[in-house]
Coordinates of C-alpha atoms in Angstrom, one line a residue:
Chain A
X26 CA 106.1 102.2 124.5
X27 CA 106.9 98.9 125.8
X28 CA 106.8 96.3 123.0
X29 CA 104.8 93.8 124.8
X30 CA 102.0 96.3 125.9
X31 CA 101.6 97.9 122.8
X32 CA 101.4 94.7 121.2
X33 CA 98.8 93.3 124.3
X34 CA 96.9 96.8 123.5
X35 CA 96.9 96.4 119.6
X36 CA 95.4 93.1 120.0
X37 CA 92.6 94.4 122.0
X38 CA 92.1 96.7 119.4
X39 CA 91.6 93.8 116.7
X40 CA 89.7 92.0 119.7
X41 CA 87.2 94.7 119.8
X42 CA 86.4 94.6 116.5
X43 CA 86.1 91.0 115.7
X44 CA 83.6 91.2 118.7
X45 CA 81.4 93.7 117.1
X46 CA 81.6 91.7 113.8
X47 CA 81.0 88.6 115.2
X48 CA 78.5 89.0 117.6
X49 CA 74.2 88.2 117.7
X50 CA 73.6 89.6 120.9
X51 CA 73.4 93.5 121.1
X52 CA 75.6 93.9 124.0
X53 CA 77.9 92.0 123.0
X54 CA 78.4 94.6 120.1
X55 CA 78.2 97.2 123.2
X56 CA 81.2 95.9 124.7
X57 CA 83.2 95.6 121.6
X58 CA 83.0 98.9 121.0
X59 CA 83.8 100.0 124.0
X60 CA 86.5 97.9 124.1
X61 CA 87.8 98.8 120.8
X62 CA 87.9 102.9 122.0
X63 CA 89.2 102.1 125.5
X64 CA 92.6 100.1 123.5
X65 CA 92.9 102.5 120.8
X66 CA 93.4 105.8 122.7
X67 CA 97.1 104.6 123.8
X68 CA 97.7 104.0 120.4
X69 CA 96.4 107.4 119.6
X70 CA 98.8 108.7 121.9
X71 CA 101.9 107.2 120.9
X72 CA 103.9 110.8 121.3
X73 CA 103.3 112.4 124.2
X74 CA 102.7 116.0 123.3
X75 CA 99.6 118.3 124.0
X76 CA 98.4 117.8 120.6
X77 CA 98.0 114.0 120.2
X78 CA 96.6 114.0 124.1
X79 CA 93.7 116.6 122.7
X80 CA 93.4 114.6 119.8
X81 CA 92.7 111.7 121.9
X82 CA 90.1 113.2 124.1
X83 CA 88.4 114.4 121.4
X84 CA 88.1 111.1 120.1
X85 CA 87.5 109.9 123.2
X86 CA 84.6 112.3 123.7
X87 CA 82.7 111.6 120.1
X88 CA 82.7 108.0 120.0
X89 CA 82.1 107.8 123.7
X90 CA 78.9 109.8 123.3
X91 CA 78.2 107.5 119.9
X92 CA 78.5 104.8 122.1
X93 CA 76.0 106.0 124.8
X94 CA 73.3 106.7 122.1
X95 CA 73.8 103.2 120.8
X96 CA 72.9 102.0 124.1
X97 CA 70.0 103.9 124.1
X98 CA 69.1 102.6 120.9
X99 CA 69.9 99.3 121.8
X100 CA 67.5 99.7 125.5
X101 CA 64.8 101.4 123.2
X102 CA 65.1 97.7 120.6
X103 CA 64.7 96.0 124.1
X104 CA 61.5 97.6 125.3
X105 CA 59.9 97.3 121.9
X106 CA 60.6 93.4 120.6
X107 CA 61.7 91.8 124.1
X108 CA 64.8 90.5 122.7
X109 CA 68.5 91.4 121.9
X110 CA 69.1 89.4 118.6
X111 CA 70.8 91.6 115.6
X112 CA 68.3 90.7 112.9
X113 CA 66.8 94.1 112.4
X114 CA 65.8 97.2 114.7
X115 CA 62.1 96.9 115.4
X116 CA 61.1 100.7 116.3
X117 CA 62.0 103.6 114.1
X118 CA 62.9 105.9 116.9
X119 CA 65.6 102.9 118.3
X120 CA 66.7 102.8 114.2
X121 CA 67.3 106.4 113.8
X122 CA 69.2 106.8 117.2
X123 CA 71.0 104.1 115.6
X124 CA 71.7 105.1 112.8
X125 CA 72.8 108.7 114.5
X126 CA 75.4 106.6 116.6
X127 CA 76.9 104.8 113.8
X128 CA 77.1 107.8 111.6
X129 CA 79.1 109.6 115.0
X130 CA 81.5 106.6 114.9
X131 CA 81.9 106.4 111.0
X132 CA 82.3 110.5 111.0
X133 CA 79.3 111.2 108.6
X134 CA 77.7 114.9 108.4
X135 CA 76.7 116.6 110.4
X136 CA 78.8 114.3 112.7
X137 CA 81.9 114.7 110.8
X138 CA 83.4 118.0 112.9
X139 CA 86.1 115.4 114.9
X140 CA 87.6 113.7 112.0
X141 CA 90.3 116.1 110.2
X142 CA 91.2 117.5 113.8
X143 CA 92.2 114.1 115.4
X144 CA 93.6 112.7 112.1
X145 CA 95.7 115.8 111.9
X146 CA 97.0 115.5 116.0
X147 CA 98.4 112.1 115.8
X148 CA 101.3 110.5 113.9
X149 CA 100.9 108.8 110.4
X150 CA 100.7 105.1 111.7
X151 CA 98.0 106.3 114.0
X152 CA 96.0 107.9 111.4
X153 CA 96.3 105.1 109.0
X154 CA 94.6 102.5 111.7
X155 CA 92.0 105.6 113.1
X156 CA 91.0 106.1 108.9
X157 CA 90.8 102.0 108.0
X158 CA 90.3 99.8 110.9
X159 CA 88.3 101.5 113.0
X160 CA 85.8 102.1 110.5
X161 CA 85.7 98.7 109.8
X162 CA 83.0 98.2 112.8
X163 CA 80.4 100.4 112.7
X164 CA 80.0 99.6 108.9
X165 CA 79.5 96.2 109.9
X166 CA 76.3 96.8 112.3
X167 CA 75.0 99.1 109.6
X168 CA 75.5 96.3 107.3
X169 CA 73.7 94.4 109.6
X170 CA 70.6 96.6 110.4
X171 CA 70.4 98.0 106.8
X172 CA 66.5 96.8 106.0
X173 CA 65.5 98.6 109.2
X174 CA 67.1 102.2 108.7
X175 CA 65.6 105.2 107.7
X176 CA 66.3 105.8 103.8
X177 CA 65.8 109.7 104.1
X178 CA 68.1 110.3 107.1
X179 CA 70.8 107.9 105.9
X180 CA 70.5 109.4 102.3
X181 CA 70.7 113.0 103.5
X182 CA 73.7 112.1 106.1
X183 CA 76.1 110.3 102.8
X184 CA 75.3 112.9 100.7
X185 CA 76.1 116.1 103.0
X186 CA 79.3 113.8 103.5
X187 CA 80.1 113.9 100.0
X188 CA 80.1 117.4 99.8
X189 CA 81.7 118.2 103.0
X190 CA 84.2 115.4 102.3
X191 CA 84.6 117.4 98.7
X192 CA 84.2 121.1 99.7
X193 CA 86.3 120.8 103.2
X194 CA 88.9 119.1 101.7
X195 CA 90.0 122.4 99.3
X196 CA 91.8 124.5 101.4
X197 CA 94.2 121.6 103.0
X198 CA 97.7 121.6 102.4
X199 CA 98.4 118.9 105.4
X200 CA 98.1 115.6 104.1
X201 CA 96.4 114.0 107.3
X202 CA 93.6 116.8 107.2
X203 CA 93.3 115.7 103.5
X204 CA 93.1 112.2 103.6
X205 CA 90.6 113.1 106.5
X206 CA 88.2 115.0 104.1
X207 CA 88.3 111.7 101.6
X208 CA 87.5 109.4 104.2
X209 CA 84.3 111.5 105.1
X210 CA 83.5 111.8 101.4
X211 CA 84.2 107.9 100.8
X212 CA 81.9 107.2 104.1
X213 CA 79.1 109.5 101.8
X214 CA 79.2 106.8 99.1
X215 CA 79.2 104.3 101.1
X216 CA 76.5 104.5 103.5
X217 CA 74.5 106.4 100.4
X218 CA 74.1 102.8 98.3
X219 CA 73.5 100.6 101.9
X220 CA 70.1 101.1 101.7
X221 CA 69.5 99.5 98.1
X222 CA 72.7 96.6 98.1
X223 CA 74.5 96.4 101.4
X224 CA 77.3 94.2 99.1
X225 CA 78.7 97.2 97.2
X226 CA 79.2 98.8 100.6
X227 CA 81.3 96.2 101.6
X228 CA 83.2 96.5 97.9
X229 CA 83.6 100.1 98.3
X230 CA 85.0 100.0 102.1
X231 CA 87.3 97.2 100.9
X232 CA 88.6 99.0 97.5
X233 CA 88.4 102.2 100.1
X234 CA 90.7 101.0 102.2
X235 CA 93.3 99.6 100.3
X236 CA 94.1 102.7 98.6
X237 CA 94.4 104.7 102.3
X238 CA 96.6 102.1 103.0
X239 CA 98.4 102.6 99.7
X240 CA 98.3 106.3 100.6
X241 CA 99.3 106.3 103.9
X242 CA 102.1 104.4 103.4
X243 CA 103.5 106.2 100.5
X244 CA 103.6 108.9 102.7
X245 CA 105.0 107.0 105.9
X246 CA 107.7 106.1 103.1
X247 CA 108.4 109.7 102.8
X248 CA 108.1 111.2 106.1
X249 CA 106.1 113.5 105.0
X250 CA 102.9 115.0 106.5
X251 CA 102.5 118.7 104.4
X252 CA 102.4 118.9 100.7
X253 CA 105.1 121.1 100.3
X254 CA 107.3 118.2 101.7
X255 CA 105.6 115.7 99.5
X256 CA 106.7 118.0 96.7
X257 CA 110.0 117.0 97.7
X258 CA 110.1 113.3 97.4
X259 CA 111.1 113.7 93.6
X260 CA 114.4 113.7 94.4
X261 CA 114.6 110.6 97.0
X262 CA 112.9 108.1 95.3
X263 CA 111.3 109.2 91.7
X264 CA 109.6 106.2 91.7
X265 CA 106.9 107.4 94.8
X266 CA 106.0 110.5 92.7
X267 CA 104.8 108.4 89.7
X268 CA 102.9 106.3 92.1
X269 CA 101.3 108.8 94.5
X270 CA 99.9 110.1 91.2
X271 CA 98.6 106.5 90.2
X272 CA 96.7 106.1 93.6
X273 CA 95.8 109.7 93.8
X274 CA 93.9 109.7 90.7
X275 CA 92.3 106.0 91.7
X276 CA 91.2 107.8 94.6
X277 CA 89.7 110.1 92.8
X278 CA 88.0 107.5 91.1
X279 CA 88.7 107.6 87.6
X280 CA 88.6 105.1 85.3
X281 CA 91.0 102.5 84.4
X282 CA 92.0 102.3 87.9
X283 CA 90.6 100.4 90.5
X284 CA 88.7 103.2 92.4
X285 CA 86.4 103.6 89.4
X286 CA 84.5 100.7 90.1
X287 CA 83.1 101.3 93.3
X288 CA 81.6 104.8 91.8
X289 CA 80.6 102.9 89.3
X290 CA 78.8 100.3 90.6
X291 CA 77.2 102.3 93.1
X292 CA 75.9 104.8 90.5
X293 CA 74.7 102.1 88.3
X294 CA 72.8 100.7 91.7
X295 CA 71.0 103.6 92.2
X296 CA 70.2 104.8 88.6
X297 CA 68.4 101.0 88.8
X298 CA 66.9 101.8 91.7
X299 CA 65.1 105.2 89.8
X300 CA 66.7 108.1 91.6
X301 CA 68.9 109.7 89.0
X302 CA 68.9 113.2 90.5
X303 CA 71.0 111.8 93.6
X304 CA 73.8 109.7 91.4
X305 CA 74.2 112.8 89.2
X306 CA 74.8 115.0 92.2
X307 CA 77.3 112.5 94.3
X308 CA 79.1 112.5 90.9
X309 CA 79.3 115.9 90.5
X310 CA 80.1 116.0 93.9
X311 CA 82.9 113.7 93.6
X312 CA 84.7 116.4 91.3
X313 CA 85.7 118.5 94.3
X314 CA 87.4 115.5 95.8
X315 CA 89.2 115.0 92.4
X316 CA 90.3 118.6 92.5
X317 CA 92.4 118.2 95.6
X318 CA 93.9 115.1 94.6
X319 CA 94.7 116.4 91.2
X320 CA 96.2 119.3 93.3
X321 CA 98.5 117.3 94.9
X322 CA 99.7 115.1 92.0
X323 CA 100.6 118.7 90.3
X324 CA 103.3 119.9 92.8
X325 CA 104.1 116.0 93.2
X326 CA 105.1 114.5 90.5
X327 CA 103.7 116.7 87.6
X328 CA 106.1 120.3 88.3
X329 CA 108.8 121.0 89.8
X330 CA 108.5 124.7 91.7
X331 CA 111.3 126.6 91.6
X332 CA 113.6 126.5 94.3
X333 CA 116.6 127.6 96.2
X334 CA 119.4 124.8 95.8
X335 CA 119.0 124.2 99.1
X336 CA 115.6 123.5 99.5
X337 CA 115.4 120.8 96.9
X338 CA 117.1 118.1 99.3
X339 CA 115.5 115.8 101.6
X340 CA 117.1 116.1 105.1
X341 CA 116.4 112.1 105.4
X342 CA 119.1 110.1 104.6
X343 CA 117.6 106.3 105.6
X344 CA 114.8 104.8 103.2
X345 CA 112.3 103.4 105.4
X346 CA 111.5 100.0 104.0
X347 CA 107.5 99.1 104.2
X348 CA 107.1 95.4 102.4
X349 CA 103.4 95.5 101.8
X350 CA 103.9 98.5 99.7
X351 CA 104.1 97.1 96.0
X352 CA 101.0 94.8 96.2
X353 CA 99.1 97.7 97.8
X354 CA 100.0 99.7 95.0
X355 CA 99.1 97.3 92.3
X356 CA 96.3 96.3 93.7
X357 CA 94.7 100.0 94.5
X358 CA 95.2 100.5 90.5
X359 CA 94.9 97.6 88.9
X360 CA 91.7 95.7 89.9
X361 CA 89.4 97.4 87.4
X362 CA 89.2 94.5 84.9
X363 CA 88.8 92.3 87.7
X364 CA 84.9 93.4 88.0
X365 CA 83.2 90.5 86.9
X366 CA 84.1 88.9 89.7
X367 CA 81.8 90.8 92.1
X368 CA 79.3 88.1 91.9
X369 CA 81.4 86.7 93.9
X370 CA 80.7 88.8 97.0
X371 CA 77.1 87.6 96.8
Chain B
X4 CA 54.2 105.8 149.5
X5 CA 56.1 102.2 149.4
X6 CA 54.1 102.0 146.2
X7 CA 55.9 104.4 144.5
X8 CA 59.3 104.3 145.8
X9 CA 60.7 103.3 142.8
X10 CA 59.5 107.0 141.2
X11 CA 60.8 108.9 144.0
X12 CA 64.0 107.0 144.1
X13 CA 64.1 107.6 140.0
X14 CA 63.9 111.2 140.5
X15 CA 66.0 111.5 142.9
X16 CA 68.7 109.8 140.3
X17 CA 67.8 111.8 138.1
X18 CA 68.5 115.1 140.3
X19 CA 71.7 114.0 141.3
X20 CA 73.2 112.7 137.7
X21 CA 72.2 116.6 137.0
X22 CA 73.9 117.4 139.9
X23 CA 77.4 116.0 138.7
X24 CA 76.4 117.0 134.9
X25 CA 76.3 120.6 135.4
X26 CA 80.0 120.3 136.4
X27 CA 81.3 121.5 140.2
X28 CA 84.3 120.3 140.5
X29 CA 85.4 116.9 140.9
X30 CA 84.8 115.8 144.9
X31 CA 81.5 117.3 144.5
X32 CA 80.4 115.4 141.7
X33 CA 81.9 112.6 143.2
X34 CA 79.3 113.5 146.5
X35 CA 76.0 113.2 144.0
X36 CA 77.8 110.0 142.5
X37 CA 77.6 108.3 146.2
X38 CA 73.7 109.7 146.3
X39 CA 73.0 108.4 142.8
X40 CA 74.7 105.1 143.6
X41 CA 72.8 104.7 146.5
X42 CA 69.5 105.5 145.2
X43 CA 70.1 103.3 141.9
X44 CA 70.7 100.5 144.4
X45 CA 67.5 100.8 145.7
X46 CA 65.8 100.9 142.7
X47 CA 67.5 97.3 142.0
X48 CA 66.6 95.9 145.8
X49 CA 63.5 97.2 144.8
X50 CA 62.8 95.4 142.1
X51 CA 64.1 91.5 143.6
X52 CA 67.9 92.0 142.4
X53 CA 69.1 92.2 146.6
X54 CA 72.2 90.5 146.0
X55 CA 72.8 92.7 143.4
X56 CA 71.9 95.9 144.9
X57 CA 74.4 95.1 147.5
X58 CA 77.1 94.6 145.1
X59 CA 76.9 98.0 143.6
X60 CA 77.0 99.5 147.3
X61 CA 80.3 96.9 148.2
X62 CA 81.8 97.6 144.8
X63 CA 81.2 100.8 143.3
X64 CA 80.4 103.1 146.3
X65 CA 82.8 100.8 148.8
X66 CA 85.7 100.5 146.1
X67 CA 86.0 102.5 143.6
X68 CA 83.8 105.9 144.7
X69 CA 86.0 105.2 147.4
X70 CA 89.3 105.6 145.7
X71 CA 87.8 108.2 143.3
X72 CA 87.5 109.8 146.5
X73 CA 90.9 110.3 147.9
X74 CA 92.3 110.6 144.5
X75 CA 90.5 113.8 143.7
X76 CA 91.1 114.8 147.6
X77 CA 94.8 114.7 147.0
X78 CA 94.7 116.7 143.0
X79 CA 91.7 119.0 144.4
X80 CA 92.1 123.1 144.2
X81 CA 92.6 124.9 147.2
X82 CA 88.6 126.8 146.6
X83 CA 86.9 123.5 144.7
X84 CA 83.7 124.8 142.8
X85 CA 80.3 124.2 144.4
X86 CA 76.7 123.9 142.9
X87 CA 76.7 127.8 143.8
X88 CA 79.7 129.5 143.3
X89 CA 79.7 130.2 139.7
X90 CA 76.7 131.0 137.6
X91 CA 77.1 129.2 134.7
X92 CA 77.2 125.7 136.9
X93 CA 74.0 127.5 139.2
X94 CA 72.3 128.2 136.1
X95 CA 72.5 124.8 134.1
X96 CA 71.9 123.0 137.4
X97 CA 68.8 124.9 138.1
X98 CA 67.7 124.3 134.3
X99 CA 68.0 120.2 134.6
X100 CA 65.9 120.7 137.8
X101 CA 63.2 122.3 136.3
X102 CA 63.2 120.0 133.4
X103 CA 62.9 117.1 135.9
X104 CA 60.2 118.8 137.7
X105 CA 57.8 119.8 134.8
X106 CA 58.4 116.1 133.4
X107 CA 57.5 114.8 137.3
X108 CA 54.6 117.0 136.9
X109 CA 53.6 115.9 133.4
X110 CA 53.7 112.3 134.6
X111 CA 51.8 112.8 137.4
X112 CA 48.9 114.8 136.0
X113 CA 48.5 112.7 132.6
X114 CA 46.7 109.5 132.5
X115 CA 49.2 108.5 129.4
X116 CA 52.2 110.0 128.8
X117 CA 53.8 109.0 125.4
X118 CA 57.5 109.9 125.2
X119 CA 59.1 106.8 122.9
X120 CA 57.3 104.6 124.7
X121 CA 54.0 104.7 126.2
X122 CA 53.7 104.6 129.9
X123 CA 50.5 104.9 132.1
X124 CA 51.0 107.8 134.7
X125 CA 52.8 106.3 137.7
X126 CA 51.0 103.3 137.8
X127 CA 53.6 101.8 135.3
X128 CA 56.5 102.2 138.7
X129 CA 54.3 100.6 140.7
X130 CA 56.1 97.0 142.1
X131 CA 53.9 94.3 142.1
X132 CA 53.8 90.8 141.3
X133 CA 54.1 90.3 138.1
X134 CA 54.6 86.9 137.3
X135 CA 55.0 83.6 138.5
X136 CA 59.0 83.5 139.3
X137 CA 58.6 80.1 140.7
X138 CA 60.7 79.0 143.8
X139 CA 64.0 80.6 142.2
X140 CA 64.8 84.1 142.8
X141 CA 65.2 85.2 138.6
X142 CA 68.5 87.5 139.8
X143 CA 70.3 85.0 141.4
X144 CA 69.5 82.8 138.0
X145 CA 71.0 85.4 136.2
X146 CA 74.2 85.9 138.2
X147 CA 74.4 81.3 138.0
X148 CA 74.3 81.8 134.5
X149 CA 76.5 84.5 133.9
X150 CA 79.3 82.2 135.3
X151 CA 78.0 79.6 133.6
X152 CA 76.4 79.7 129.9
X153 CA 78.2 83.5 129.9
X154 CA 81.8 82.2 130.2
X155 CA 82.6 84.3 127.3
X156 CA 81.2 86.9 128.8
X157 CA 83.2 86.7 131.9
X158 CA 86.4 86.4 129.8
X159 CA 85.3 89.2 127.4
X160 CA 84.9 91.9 130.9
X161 CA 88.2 90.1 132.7
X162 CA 90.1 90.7 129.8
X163 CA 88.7 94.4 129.1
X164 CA 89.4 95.5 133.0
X165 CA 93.1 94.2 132.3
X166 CA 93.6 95.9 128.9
X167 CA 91.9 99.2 131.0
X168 CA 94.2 99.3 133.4
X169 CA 97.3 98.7 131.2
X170 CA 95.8 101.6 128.9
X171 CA 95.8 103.7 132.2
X172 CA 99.1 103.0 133.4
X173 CA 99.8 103.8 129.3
X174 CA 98.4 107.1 129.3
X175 CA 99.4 108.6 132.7
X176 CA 102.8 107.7 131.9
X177 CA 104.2 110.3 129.9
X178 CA 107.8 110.4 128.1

């Protein structure tokens, strides 16, 4: 693509989203997202082959139907407090449609159908902004709107999520369809602690996407999109295997690393909020995701299969060079003692 | 019946959005798009907004239904599909119309029909005064303020319409 369109087109992509975040007036937030899905389907489409083009227009189709009900929700708002201010939705019916829309955009259950095939259509770099940016946007407006929705429905959509995210994810070997199946799972614990302290949503998306970033570019590093060719990379750079297994496992949210506090905190605001049933069962929940991480780190870094001699080489002979790498590592591991700090975020 | 054109127009949107959603193919849907346009501009003469009534029928009938028009004329199948040449587009079509009609009946017959919002019968279609909208028309207003205390706005649309057609030009391009 021509460097100074894609360039004009990824801007619009960061324009759309900065309108949704910044915005008061609801169709404002309208445009933004429309604006956002109009510039990201090029993107989506960087290779032109049948499968990213149906990957985009399924895309395409979800979040323009999200974005349609949103509308509704938004004309519904309209016609029941005269005005078209963002400080909470003032009709349940406009605040479930709402919340229905948002959870299409964010791909929550039983919305969640779109996610692992479009990841798995389009290239890496594709993947990583469709998994972390775009989700950025939606979250925001259910960050705004969070006093007004519906705890049942929002409660029964994160933790469906969880175990879709968990269960769907088992029988994946592609890495796309994997990291797929966490970001649905991480969406579940997100959206399922919104109702009772909006702020540990915003530390869980912000812990959540530094370690995709971390992921997706360990695998960008290795040009490799299956995990039989991620069992591989022990021979180009020995270094990535010990690290995918770091970030996996802080994915997987256990503890030192930095993806423990998120769980954490979230469990420990809902066990204050006296629901103990639902923490125990997200955690439990959680295990399934850990089992496919833990699968990977296995034929990764932890074995070595056995092989014919000549299918232990990488074919790549050029190390691709990605300088935001080593701080993404560090910090997707490290930032556990750094938890005292969250009252900062207040 | 001038008191309750605004219904009659409404259903006949309706009818013709079902029309184009039970999928002919394309130069028929893009017939029922010219009704539907048409008729949604009367709803909006009808309720004060002339200048802006007229602007759909320049704009979005006169420009871009128009080139919507010749470019499906020129990709069209030699046998295009019709409302009744295949059952499955018959049948869904005929569904939405009876849907439309029992809801045309059920707000005809019921004093208070109670969806999401309440409305009273057809009365609630009815134009009529309303308030006092002083000397100014309120739609031109709106359009003097779009360009005005909406500059933002302006840009916002300007610049999406650009990045659209870039994305287009993108997309169709291929290798």
């Amino acid at each position: 693509m021509n460097p100074l369109i894609f360039t004009t087109i990824l801007m619009t992509v960061l324009l759309g989203t900065m309108i949704v975040m910044t915005s008061s007036h609801w169709l404002m937030i309208w445009i933004g997202f429309e604006m956002n899905l109009l510039a990201i389907i090029p993107i989506l489409m960087k290779k032109y082959n049948p499968r990213t083009m149906e990957a985009s227009t399924k895309y395409f189709l979800t979040q323009a139907t999200a974005s349609m009900l949103l509308m509704m929700a938004i004309i519904i708002n309209l016609m029941h407090s005269g005005q078209w201010t963002i400080t909470k939705v003032f009709n349940p019916t406009a605040s479930i449609i709402m919340t229905s829309a948002l959870a299409m955009k964010l791909g929550l259950t039983p919305f969640h159908f779109w996610v692992p095939e479009v990841t798995q259509g389009i290239s890496l770099t594709s993947g990583l902004i469709l998994l972390t940016w775009q989700k950025l946007a939606p979250m925001s407006i259910l960050y705004q709107i969070s006093p007004s929705i519906n705890l049942n429905i929002l409660l029964t959509m994160a933790v469906l999520s969880i175990l879709v995210g968990g269960w769907g994810g088992l029988n994946q070997t592609q890495l796309r369809k994997i990291m797929a199946y966490s970001s649905i799972a991480h969406m579940g614990w997100m959206t399922a602690v919104l109702v009772y302290n909006p702020t540990l949503t915003m530390l869980n998306m912000l812990i959540y996407i530094m370690m995709t970033l971390t992921m997706f570019m360990l695998f960008i590093h290795s040009s490799s999109t299956t995990t039989l060719s991620l069992s591989h990379t022990w021979n180009k750079t020995p270094l990535t295997t010990t690290l995918i297994l770091i970030t996996l496992l802080s994915m997987g949210g256990l503890p030192p690393l930095s993806g423990f506090m998120p769980k954490w905190m979230i469990i420990q605001e809902l066990t204050k909020n006296s629901s103990i049933i639902l923490p125990t069962l997200m955690a439990i929940m959680a295990l399934l995701n850990l089992y496919f991480y833990m699968r990977l780190t296995y034929s990764t870094s932890l074995t070595m299969f056995p092989s014919t001699n000549n299918m232990k080489m990488k074919w790549q002979f050029e190390t691709k060079r990605i300088t935001l790498l080593p701080p993404l590592i560090v910090m997707s591991s490290l930032l556990l003692p750094l938890t005292p700090m969250l009252s900062i975020l207040d | 019946m001038m008191t309750y054109i605004v219904f009659i127009l409404s259903v006949i949107f309706v009818v013709s959005f079902v029309g184009f959603s039970s999928k002919p193919s394309p130069i028929y849907g893009g017939l029922v798009l010219i009704v539907s346009g048409g008729v949604g501009c009367g709803i909006i003469v009808n309720f004060g907004g002339s200048f802006l009534g007229l602007m759909v029928f320049l704009i979005y009938l006169g420009g871009m239904l128009v080139v919507f028009g010749y470019t499906t004329a020129m990709a069209t199948e030699q046998y295009p599909e019709v409302w009744v040449s295949n059952t499955t587009v018959m049948g869904v079509f005929l569904l939405g119309l009876l849907m439309e009609v029992m809801l045309v009946l059920y707000v005809l017959k019921s004093e208070e029909v109670g969806v999401v919002f309440k409305f009273s019968g057809v009365g609630d279609w009815a134009i009529y005064d309303t308030g006092d909208s002083g000397v100014f028309s309120e739609e031109i207003m709106g359009v003097a303020a779009l360009y005005s205390y909406g500059a933002w706005v302006v840009i916002v649309t300007g610049w999406s319409l650009l990045v659209g057609v870039l994305v287009i030009l993108e997309v169709t391009r291929g290798d």
